[in-house]
Coordinates of C-alpha atoms and ligand atoms in Angstrom, one line a residue:
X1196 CA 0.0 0.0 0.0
X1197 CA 2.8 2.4 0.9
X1198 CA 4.5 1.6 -2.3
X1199 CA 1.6 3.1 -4.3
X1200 CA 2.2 6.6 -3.1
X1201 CA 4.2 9.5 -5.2
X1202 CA 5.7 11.4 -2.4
X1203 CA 6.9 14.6 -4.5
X1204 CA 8.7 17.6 -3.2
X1205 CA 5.8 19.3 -0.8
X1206 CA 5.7 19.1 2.7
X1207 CA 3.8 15.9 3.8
X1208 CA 1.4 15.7 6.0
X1209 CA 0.0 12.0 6.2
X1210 CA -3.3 10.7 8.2
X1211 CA -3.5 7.1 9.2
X1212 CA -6.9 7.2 10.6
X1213 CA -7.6 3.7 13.2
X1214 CA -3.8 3.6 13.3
X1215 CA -3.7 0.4 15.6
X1216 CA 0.3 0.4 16.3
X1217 CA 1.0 2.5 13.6
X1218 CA 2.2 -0.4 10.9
X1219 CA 1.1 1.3 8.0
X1220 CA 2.7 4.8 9.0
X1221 CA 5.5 2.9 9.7
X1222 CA 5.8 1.4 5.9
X1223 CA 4.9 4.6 4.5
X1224 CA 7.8 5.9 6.4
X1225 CA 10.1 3.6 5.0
X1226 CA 9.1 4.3 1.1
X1227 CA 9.5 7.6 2.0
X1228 CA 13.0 7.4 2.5
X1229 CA 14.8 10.2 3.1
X1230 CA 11.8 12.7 3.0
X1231 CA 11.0 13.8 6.5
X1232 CA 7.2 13.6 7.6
X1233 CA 4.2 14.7 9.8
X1234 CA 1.7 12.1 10.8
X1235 CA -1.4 12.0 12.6
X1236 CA -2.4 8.8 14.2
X1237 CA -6.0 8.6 15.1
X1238 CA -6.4 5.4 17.1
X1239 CA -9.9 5.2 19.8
X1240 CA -8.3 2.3 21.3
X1241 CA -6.1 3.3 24.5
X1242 CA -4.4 -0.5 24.2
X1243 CA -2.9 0.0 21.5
X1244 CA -1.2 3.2 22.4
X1245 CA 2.2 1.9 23.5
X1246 CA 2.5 0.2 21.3
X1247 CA 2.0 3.3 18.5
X1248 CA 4.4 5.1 20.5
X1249 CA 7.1 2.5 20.0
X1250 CA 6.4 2.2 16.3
X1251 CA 6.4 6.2 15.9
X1252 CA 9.7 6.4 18.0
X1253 CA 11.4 4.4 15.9
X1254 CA 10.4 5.9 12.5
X1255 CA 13.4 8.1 12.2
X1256 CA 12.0 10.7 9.2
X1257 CA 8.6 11.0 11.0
X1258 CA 7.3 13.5 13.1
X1259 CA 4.1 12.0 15.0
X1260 CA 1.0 13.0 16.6
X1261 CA -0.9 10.4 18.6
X1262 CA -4.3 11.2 18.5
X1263 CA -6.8 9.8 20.9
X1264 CA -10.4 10.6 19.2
X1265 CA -13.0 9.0 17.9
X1266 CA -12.1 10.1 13.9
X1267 CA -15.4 10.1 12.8
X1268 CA -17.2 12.1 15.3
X1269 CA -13.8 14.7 14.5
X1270 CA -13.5 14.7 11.5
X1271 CA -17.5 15.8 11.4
X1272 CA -17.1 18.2 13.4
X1273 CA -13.7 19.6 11.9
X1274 CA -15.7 19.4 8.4
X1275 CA -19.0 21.4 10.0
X1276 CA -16.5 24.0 11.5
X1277 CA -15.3 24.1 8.0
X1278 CA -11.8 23.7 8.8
X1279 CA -9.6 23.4 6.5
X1280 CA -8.5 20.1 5.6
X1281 CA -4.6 19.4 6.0
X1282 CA -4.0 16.1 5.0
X1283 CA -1.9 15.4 1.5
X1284 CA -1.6 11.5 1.8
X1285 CA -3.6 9.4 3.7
X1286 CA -3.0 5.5 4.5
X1287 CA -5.9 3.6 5.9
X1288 CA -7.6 -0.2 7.0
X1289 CA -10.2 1.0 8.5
X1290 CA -12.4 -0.5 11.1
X1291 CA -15.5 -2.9 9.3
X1292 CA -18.6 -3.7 11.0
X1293 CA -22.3 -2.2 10.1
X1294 CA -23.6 0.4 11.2
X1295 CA -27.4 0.5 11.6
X1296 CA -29.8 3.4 10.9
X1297 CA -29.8 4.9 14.1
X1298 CA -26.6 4.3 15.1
X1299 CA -24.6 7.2 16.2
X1300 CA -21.9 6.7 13.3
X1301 CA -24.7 6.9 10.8
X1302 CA -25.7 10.4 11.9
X1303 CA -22.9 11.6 12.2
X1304 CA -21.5 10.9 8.0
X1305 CA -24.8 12.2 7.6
X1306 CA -23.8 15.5 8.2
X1307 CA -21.2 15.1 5.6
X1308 CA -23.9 14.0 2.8
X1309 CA -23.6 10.4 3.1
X1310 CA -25.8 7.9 3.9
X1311 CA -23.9 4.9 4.8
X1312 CA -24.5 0.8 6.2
X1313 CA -20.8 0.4 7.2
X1314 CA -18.4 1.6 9.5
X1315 CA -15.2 1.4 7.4
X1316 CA -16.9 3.3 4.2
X1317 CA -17.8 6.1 7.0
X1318 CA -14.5 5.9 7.5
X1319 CA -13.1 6.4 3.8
X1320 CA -15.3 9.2 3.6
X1321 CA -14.3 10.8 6.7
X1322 CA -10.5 10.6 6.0
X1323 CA -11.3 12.0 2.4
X1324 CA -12.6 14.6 3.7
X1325 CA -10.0 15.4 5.9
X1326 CA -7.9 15.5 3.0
X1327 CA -6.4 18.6 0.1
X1328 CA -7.1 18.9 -3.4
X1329 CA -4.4 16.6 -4.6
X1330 CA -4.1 14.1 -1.9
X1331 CA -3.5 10.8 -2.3
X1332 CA -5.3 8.2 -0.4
X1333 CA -4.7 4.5 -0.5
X1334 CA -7.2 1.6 1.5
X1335 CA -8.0 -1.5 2.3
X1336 CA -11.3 -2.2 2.1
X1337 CA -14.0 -4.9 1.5
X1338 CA -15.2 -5.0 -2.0
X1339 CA -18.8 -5.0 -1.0
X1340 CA -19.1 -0.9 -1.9
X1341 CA -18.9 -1.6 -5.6
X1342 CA -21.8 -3.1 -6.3
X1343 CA -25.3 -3.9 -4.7
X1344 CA -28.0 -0.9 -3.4
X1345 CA -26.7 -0.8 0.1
X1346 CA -24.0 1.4 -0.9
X1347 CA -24.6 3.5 -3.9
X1348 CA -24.7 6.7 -1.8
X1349 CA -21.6 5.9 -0.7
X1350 CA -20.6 5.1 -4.9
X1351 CA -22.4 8.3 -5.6
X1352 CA -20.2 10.4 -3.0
X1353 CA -17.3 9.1 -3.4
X1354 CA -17.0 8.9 -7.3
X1355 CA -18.0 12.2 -6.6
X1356 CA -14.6 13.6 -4.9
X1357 CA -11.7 11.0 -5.8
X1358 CA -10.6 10.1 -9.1
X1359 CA -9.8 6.3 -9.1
X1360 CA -6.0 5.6 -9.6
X1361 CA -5.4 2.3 -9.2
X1362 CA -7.7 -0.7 -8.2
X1363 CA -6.0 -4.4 -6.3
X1364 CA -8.0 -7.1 -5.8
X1365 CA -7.2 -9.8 -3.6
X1366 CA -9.2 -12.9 -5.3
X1367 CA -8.9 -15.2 -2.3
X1368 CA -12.0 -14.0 -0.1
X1369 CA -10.5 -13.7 3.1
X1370 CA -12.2 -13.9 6.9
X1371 CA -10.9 -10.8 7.7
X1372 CA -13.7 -9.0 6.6
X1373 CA -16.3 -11.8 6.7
X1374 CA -19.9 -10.2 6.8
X1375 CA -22.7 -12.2 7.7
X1376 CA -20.5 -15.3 7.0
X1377 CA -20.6 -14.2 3.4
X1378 CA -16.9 -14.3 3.0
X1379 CA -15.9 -11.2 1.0
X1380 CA -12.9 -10.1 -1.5
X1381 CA -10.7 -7.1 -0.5
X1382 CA -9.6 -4.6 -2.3
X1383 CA -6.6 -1.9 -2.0
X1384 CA -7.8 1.5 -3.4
X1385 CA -5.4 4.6 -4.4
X1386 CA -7.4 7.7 -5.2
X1387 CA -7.1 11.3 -5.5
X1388 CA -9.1 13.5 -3.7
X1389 CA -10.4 16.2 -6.6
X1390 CA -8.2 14.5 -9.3
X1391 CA -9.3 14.2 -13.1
X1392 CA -10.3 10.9 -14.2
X1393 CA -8.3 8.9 -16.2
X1394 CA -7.8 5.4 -17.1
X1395 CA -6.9 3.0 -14.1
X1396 CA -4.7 0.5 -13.5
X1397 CA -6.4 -2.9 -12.5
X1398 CA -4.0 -5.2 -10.9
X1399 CA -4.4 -8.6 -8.9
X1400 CA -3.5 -11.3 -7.4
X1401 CA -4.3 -14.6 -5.3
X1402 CA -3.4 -13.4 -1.8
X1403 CA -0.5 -11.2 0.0
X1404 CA 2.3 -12.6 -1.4
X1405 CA 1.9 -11.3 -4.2
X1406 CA 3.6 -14.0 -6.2
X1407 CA 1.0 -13.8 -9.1
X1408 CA 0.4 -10.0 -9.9
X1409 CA -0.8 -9.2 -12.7
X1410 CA -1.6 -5.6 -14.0
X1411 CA -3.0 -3.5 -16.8
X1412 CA -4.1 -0.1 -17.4
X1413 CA -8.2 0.0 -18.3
X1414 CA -10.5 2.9 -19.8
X1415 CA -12.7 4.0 -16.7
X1416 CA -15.7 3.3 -19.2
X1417 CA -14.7 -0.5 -18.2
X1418 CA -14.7 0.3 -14.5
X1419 CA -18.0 2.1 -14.6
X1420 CA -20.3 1.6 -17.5
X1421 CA -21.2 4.9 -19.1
X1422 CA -24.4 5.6 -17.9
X1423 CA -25.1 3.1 -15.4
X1424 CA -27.3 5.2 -12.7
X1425 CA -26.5 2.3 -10.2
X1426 CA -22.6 3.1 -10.9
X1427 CA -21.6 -0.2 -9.9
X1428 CA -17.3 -0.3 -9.9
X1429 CA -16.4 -3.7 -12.2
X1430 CA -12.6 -5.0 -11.2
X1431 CA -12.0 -6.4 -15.1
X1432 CA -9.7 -9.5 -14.7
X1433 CA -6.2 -8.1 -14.4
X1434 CA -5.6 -10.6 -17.8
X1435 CA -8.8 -10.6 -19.9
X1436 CA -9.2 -7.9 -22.7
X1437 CA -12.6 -5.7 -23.1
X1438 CA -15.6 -7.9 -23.5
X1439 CA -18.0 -8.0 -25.6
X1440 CA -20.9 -9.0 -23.3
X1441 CA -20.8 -5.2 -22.3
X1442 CA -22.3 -4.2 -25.9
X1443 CA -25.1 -6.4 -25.7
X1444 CA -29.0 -5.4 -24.8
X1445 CA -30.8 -5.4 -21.7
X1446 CA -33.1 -9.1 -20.5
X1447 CA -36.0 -6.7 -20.9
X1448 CA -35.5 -6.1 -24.3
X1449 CA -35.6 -9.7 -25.2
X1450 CA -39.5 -10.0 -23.3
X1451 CA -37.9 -12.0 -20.6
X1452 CA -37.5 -11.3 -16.7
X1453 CA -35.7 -13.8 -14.0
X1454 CA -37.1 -14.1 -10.5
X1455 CA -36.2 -15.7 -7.6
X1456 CA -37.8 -19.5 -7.2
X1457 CA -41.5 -18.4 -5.9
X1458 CA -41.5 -21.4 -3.5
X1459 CA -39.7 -21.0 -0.2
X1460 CA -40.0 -23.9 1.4
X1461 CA -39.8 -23.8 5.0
X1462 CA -43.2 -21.5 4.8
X1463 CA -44.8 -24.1 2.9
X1464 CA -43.8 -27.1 5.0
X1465 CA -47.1 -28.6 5.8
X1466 CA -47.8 -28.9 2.0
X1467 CA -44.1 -30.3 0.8
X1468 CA -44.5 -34.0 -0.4
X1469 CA -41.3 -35.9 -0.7
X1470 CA -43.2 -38.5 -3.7
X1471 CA -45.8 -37.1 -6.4
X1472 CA -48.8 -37.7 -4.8
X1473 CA -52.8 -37.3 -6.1
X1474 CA -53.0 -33.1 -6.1
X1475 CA -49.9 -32.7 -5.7
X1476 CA -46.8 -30.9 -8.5
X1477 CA -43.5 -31.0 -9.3
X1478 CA -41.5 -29.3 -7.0
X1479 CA -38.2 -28.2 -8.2
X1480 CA -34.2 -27.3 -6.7
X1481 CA -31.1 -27.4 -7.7
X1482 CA -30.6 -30.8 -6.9
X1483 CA -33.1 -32.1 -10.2
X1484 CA -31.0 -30.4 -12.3
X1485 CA -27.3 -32.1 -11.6
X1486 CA -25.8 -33.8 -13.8
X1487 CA -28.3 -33.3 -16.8
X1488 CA -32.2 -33.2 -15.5
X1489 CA -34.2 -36.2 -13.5
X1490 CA -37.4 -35.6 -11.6
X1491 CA -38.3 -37.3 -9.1
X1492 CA -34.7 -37.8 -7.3
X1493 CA -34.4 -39.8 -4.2
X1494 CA -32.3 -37.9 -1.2
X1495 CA -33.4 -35.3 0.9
X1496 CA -35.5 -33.3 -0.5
X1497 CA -38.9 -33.1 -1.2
X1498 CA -40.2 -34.1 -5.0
X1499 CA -43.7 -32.0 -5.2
X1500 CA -45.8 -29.6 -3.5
X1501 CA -49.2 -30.0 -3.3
X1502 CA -51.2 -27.7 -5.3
X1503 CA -54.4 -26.0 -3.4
X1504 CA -55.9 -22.7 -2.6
X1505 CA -53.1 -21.8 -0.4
X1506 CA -50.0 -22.9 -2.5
X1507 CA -51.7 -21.8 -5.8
X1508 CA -49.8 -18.2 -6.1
X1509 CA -46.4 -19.6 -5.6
X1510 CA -46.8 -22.2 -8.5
X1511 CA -45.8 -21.5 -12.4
X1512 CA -47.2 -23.1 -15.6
X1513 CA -45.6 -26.3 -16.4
X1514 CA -43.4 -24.9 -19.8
X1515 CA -39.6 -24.2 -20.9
X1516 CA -37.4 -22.6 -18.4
X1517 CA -34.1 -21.5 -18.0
X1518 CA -32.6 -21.9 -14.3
X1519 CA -29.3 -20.8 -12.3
X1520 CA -28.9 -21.4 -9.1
X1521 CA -28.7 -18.8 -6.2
X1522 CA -25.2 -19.4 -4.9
X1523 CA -22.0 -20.7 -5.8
X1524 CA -19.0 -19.9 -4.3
X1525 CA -16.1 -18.2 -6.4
X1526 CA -14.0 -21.2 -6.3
X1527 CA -16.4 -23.2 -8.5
X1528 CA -15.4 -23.2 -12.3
X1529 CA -18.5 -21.3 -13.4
X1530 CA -20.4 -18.4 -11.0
X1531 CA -23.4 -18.5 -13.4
X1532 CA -25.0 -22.4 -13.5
X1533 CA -27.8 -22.1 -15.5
X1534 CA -29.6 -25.5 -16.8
X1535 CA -32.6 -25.7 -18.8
X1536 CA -36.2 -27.6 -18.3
X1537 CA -37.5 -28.9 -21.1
X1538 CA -41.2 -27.9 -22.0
X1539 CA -41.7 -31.8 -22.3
X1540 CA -39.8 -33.1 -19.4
X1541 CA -43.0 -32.9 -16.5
X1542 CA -46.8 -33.5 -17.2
X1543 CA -48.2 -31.5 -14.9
X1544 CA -50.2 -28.0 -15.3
X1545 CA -48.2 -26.2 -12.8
X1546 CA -45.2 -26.4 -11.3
X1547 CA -42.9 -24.9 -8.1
X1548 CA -39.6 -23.5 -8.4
X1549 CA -37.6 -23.5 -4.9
X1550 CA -36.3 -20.6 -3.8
X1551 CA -32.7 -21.3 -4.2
X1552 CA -33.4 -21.1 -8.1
X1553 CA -33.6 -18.0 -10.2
X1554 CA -36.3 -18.5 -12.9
X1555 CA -35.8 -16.8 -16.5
X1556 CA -39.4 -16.4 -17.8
X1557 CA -42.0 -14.3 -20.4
X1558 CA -44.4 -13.1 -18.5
X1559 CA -44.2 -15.4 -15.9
X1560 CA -44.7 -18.4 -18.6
X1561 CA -42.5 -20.5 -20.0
X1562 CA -39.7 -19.7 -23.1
X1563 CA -39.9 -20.7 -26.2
X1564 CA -37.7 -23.2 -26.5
X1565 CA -34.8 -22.1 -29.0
X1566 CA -34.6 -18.9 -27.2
X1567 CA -34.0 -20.7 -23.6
X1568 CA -31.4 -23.3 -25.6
X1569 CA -29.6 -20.1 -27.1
X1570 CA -29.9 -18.0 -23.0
X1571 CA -29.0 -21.0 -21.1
X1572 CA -25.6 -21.5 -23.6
X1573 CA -24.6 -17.8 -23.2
X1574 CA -25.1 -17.7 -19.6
X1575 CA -22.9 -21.1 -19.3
X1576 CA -20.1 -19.3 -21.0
X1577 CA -16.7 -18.2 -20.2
X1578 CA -17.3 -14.9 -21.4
X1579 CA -20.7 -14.1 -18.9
X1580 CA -18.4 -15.8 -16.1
X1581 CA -15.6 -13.5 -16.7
X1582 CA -17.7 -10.5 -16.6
X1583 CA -20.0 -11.7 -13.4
X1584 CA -16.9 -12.1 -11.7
X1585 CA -15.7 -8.6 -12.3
X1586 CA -18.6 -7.4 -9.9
X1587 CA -19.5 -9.6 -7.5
X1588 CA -17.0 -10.5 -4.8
X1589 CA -19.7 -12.9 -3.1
X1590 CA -21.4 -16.6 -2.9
X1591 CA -24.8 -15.5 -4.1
X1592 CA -25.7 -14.8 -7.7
X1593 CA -29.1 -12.6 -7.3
X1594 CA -32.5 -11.9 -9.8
X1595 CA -30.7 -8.4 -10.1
X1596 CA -27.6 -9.3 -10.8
X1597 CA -28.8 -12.0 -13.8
X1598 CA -31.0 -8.3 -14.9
X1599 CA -27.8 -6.2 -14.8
X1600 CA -26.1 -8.3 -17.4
X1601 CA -26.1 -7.9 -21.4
X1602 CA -27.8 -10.1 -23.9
X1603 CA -27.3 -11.4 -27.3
X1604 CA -30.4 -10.5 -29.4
X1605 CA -33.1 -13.1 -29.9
X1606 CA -31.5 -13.7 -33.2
X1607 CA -28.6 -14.4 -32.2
X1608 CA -29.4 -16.4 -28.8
X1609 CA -31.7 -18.1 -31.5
X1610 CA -28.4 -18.9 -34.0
X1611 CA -26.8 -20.2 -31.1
X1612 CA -29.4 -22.8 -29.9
X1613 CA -28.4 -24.1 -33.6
X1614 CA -24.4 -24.3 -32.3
X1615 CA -26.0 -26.3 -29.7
X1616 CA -27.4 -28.7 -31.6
X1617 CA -25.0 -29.2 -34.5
Ligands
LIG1243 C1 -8.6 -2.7 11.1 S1 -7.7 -1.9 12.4 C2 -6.3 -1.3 11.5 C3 -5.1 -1.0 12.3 C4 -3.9 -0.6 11.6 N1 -4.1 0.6 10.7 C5 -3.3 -1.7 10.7 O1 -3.5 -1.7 9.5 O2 -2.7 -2.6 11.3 C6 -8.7 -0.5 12.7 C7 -8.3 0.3 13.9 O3 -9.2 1.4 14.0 C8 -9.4 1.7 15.4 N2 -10.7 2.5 15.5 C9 -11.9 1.9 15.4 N3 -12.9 2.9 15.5 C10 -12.2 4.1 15.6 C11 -12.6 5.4 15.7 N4 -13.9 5.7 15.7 N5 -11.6 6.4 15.8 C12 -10.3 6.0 15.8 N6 -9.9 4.8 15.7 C13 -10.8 3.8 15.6 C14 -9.4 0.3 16.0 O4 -9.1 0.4 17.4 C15 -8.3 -0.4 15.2 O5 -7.1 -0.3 15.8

């Protein structure tokens, strides 16, 4: 992180808000070589103060301020005082845990203009703002900000006052910054607070060894699609080149929509059946669909849902669908799973998708069934995973995100149905 800095000829003044014992002051102080330095250290926690002063004492080209505050509460009220901010580099890994809405962290970015869920993008915002025209700030942070709506204030604000200079993603999701067991990616950020955008460099590797970085420069127009109003932030594969899954059309331009499997089971339990049964359907989870489709499986789930007054809304017409499933972890060879049921392969009127399916469907109906031979190759290939993986750092692949991606035309999801079959 330290090495990512240009440290010029002005006087620097660094922040290192949450400084712990001062490690990454201490590394900046080291690629700063010969230049001398003033640092301010926030850190809340008085147990790690020793420990800071130690670091600091030793940091021979550093001139250090401890500072025992909460940063976020001063760098509010520094900001409402309008002081002047004084920072010209700034080095964080900030604190992570959410923050709810009436949480006393939450009101306080508030007054800055943000509207935030998490502690450690309150605390990005507060250290930019604590920071010159110019200044160069490098983080560690989850990846969770770039996409999703939980955080597009916090896209919207920030895109707003840095220009992106460099993007690292770690691709093994590490524990560190587990949220709700959903283990997430980290990235290392190096922005400029006020700074013209330009292209950005994109580099990555498997962990912090480093041993496989890669790198390449990218237009921002790949990093943020022109015009996207969500402004989701896409880490393109340090190695892949521009894709052309970008330049497609939107699902709802084809007639079709995806939902989430209408049937979630453990509110229906009373009317789960694990055999067909008289007035009973298919029910249907991932589990049908391995290894090429069978209905009914034996193992532990249930086969069919019985079809009544209460169940009725939750059911689709028996037809030809295309299917992912809901989560798969980045390690698997393909994010996107999608598998196709044949209009022929149940004889039943209606039939129940499980939850943990998304359902790609015309009106709530079936496909026809070139089209969902054509959608269910695209979405199997290399190219759809490459780009999937360039914006979700998670296990869970959602109705939104299957929405958010480009499509072949009907045409030409149509002509490759034929490549299917020939
Ligand atoms: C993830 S640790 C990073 C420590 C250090 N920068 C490092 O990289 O080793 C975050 C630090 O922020 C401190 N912290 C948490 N909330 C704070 C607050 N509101 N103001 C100042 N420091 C805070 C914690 O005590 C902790 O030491």
């Amino acid at each position: 992180m330290a090495s990512l800095f240009d440290f010029g000829d002005e006087p620097i003044e660094l922040l290192d808000p949450g400084a712990g014992i001062g490690s990454l002051t201490a590394a900046f102080a080291h690629c700063a070589g010969r230049r001398r330095l003033h640092a301010s250290c926030f850190e809340i926690d008085p147990h790690y103060h020793a420990g800071l002063q130690e670091t600091l004492r030793a940091l021979r080209n550093v001139d250090a301020q401890i500072l025992s505050l909460d940063f976020i509460e001063s760098s509010v009220r520094w900001t409402q005082a309008s002081e002047q901010p004084r920072y010209t580099h700034a080095i964080a890994n900030p604190p992570y845990r959410k923050i709810s809405a009436d949480s006393r962290e939450r009101r306080l970015v508030s007054k800055l203009g943000l509207a935030t869920s998490n502690l450690y993008s309150a605390f990005l915002a507060c250290a930019i703002a604590q920071c010159v025209r110019g200044a160069q700030i490098v983080a560690i942070v989850p990846r969770s900000f770039m996409n999703g709506p939980y955080f597009k204030s916090f896209r919207y604000w920030l895109l707003d006052r840095v220009a992106l200079i460099h993007i690292h993603l770690f691709e093994r999701r590490d524990s560190a910054f587990a949220d709700d067991k959903v283990l997430q990616e980290n990235v290392i950020l190096k922005m400029v607070a006020g700074g013209m955008q330009g292209d950005v460099t994109v580099s990555s590797s498997t962990d912090d060894r480093f041993a496989d970085l890669r790198e390449r420069r990218v237009s921002f127009d790949e990093i943020v699609t022109p015009g996207d109003d969500e402004l989701f932030i896409h880490v393109p594969a340090a190695h892949t080149q521009r894709m052309a899954v970008l330049n497609g059309i939107p699902l709802r331009e084809l007639g079709i929509d995806v939902c989430t499997g209408p049937v979630v089971d453990f509110r229906l339990r009373e009317h789960l059946r694990q055999q067909p049964q008289e007035g009973s359907v298919p029910l249907l989870y991932a589990t049908h669909f391995n290894g090429g489709f069978a209905w009914p499986r034996e193992g532990r789930k249930p086969n069919a849902i019985d079809a009544n007054s209460q169940t009725q809304s939750w059911l689709m017409p028996n037809g030809c669908y295309v299917v992912t499933r809901r989560f798969t972890s980045k390690e698997e060879k393909r994010r996107i799973v999608a598998h196709m049921l044949p209009a022929d392969a149940l004889s039943a009127n209606r039939i129940g998708f499980e939850n943990h399916l998304n359902v790609f469907h015309r009106d709530k109906r079936g496909l026809p069934e070139r089209l969902a031979i054509g959608l269910c190759a695209y979405l199997n290939s290399q190219e759809v995973d490459d780009y999937f993986r360039t914006f979700s750092g998670h296990t869970q692949v959602n109705a939104t995100d299957l929405r958010r991606l480009k499509y072949p035309s009907i045409a030409q999801l149509e002509a490759l149905a034929n490549g299917q079959e020939n």
